[in-house]
Coordinates of C-alpha atoms in Angstrom, one line a residue:
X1 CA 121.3 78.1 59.7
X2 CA 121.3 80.2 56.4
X3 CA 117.7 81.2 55.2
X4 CA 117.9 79.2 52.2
X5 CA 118.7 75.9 54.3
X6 CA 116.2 76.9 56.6
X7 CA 113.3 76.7 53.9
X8 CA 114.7 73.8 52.6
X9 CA 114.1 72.2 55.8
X10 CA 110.7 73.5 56.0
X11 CA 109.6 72.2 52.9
X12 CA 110.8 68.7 53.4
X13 CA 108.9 69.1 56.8
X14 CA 105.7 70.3 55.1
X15 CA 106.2 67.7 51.9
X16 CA 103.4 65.1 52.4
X17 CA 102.0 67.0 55.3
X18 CA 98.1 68.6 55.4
X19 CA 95.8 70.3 58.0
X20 CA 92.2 69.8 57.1
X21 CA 90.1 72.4 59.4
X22 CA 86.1 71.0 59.5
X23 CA 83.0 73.1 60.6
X24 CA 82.3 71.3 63.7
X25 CA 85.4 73.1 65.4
X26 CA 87.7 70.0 64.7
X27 CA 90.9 69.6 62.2
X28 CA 92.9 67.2 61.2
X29 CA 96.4 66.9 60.9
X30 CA 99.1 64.6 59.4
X31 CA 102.9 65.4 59.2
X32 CA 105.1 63.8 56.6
X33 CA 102.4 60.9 56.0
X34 CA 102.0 60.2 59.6
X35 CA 98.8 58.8 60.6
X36 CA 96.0 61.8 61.2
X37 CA 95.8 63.1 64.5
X38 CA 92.2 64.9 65.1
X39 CA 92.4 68.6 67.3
X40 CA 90.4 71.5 68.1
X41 CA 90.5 74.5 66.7
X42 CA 88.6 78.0 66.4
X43 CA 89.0 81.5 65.3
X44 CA 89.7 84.7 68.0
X45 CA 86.8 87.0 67.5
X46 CA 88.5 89.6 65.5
X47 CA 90.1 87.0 63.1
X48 CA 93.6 87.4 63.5
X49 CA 94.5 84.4 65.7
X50 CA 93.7 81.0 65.1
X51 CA 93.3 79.1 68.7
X52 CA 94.3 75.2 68.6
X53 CA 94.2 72.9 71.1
X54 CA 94.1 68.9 71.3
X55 CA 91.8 68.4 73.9
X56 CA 88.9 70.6 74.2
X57 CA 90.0 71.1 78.0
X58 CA 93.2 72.2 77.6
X59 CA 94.0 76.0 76.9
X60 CA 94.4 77.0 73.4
X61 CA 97.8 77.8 71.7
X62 CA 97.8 80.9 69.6
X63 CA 98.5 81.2 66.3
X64 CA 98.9 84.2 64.5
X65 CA 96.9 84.8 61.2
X66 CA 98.2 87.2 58.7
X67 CA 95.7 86.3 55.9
X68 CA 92.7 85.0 56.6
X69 CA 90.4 84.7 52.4
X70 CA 88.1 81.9 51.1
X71 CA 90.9 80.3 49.1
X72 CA 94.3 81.1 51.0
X73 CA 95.4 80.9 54.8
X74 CA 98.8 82.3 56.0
X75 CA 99.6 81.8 59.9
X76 CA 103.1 83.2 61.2
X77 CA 104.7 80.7 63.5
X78 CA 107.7 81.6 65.9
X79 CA 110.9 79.9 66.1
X80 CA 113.0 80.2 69.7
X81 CA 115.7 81.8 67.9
X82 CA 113.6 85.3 67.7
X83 CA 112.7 84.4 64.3
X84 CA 109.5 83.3 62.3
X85 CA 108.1 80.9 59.6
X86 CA 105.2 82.3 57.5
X87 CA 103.1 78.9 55.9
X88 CA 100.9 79.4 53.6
X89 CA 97.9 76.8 52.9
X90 CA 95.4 76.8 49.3
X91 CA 92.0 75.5 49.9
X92 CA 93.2 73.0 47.5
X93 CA 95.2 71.6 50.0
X94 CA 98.8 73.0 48.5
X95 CA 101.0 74.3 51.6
X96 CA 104.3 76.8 50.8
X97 CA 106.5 77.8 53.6
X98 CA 109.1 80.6 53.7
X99 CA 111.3 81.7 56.6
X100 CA 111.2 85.1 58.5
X101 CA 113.8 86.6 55.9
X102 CA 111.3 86.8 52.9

Protein backbone atom coordinates (compact mmCIF):
# COMPACT_ATOMS: atom_id res chain seq x y z
CA UNK A 1 0.00 0.00 0.00
CA UNK A 2 1.54 3.37 -1.06
CA UNK A 3 2.12 5.90 1.99
CA UNK A 4 -0.38 8.29 0.75
CA UNK A 5 -3.19 5.46 0.75
CA UNK A 6 -1.96 4.28 3.85
CA UNK A 7 -2.77 7.76 5.66
CA UNK A 8 -5.72 7.97 3.95
CA UNK A 9 -6.83 4.85 5.56
CA UNK A 10 -5.66 6.09 8.84
CA UNK A 11 -7.57 9.10 8.86
CA UNK A 12 -10.83 7.60 7.87
CA UNK A 13 -9.94 5.14 10.85
CA UNK A 14 -9.29 7.93 13.27
CA UNK A 15 -12.30 10.26 11.80
CA UNK A 16 -14.99 10.26 14.55
CA UNK A 17 -12.67 8.38 16.86
CA UNK A 18 -11.31 9.81 20.58
CA UNK A 19 -9.35 8.49 23.57
CA UNK A 20 -10.19 10.39 26.72
CA UNK A 21 -7.37 9.41 29.39
CA UNK A 22 -8.87 10.37 33.20
CA UNK A 23 -6.86 10.73 36.48
CA UNK A 24 -8.08 7.73 38.18
CA UNK A 25 -5.88 5.51 35.85
CA UNK A 26 -8.91 4.79 33.42
CA UNK A 27 -9.54 6.04 29.58
CA UNK A 28 -12.01 5.89 27.40
CA UNK A 29 -12.14 4.99 23.98
CA UNK A 30 -14.47 5.07 20.94
CA UNK A 31 -13.51 4.22 17.26
CA UNK A 32 -15.48 5.63 14.41
CA UNK A 33 -18.54 6.50 16.73
CA UNK A 34 -18.64 3.14 18.35
CA UNK A 35 -19.99 3.01 21.66
CA UNK A 36 -17.09 3.94 24.54
CA UNK A 37 -15.34 1.16 25.73
CA UNK A 38 -13.65 2.06 29.40
CA UNK A 39 -9.55 0.59 29.84
CA UNK A 40 -6.74 1.03 31.99
CA UNK A 41 -4.03 2.83 31.46
CA UNK A 42 -0.67 4.42 33.10
CA UNK A 43 2.61 5.90 32.34
CA UNK A 44 6.18 3.75 32.61
CA UNK A 45 8.29 5.49 35.12
CA UNK A 46 10.53 7.33 32.86
CA UNK A 47 7.67 8.57 30.60
CA UNK A 48 8.33 7.11 27.38
CA UNK A 49 5.82 4.19 27.27
CA UNK A 50 2.29 4.47 27.90
CA UNK A 51 0.98 0.96 29.47
CA UNK A 52 -2.80 -0.05 28.45
CA UNK A 53 -4.65 -2.73 29.45
CA UNK A 54 -8.48 -3.63 29.57
CA UNK A 55 -8.72 -5.34 32.59
CA UNK A 56 -6.69 -4.31 35.44
CA UNK A 57 -5.43 -8.09 35.67
CA UNK A 58 -4.28 -8.59 32.49
CA UNK A 59 -0.62 -7.46 31.50
CA UNK A 60 -0.15 -4.14 29.97
CA UNK A 61 0.48 -3.53 26.19
CA UNK A 62 3.19 -1.11 25.45
CA UNK A 63 2.98 1.82 23.76
CA UNK A 64 5.68 3.84 22.72
CA UNK A 65 5.53 7.71 23.57
CA UNK A 66 7.60 9.99 21.47
CA UNK A 67 6.08 13.32 22.96
CA UNK A 68 4.71 13.38 26.00
CA UNK A 69 3.66 17.97 26.82
CA UNK A 70 0.53 19.50 28.54
CA UNK A 71 -1.21 20.14 25.24
CA UNK A 72 0.04 17.38 22.66
CA UNK A 73 0.50 13.47 22.82
CA UNK A 74 2.28 11.45 20.05
CA UNK A 75 2.48 7.56 20.61
CA UNK A 76 4.31 5.40 17.66
CA UNK A 77 2.31 2.27 16.92
CA UNK A 78 3.80 -0.67 14.94
CA UNK A 79 2.36 -2.21 11.98
CA UNK A 80 3.29 -6.20 11.19
CA UNK A 81 4.74 -5.12 7.99
CA UNK A 82 8.01 -3.70 9.92
CA UNK A 83 6.52 -0.39 9.62
CA UNK A 84 4.97 2.38 12.03
CA UNK A 85 2.05 4.82 12.49
CA UNK A 86 2.93 7.95 14.47
CA UNK A 87 -0.84 9.53 16.01
CA UNK A 88 -0.88 12.55 17.29
CA UNK A 89 -3.68 13.71 19.86
CA UNK A 90 -4.41 17.86 21.03
CA UNK A 91 -5.75 18.16 24.53
CA UNK A 92 -8.54 19.56 22.57
CA UNK A 93 -9.46 16.36 21.54
CA UNK A 94 -8.12 16.79 17.67
CA UNK A 95 -6.14 13.43 16.54
CA UNK A 96 -3.72 13.58 13.16
CA UNK A 97 -2.13 10.40 12.01
CA UNK A 98 0.84 9.96 9.62
CA UNK A 99 2.49 6.80 8.45
CA UNK A 100 6.16 5.57 9.12
CA UNK A 101 7.33 7.41 5.84
CA UNK A 102 6.85 11.09 7.19
Amino acid sequence: MSSERREQVIKAWVEGSYLHFKPDGTYEVSILGSEPETLYWQLSPNDTTLLVRKTQEEDPKEIEIELLTKKDLVIILPDTDGEYTRLYFKADGELEASDGSN
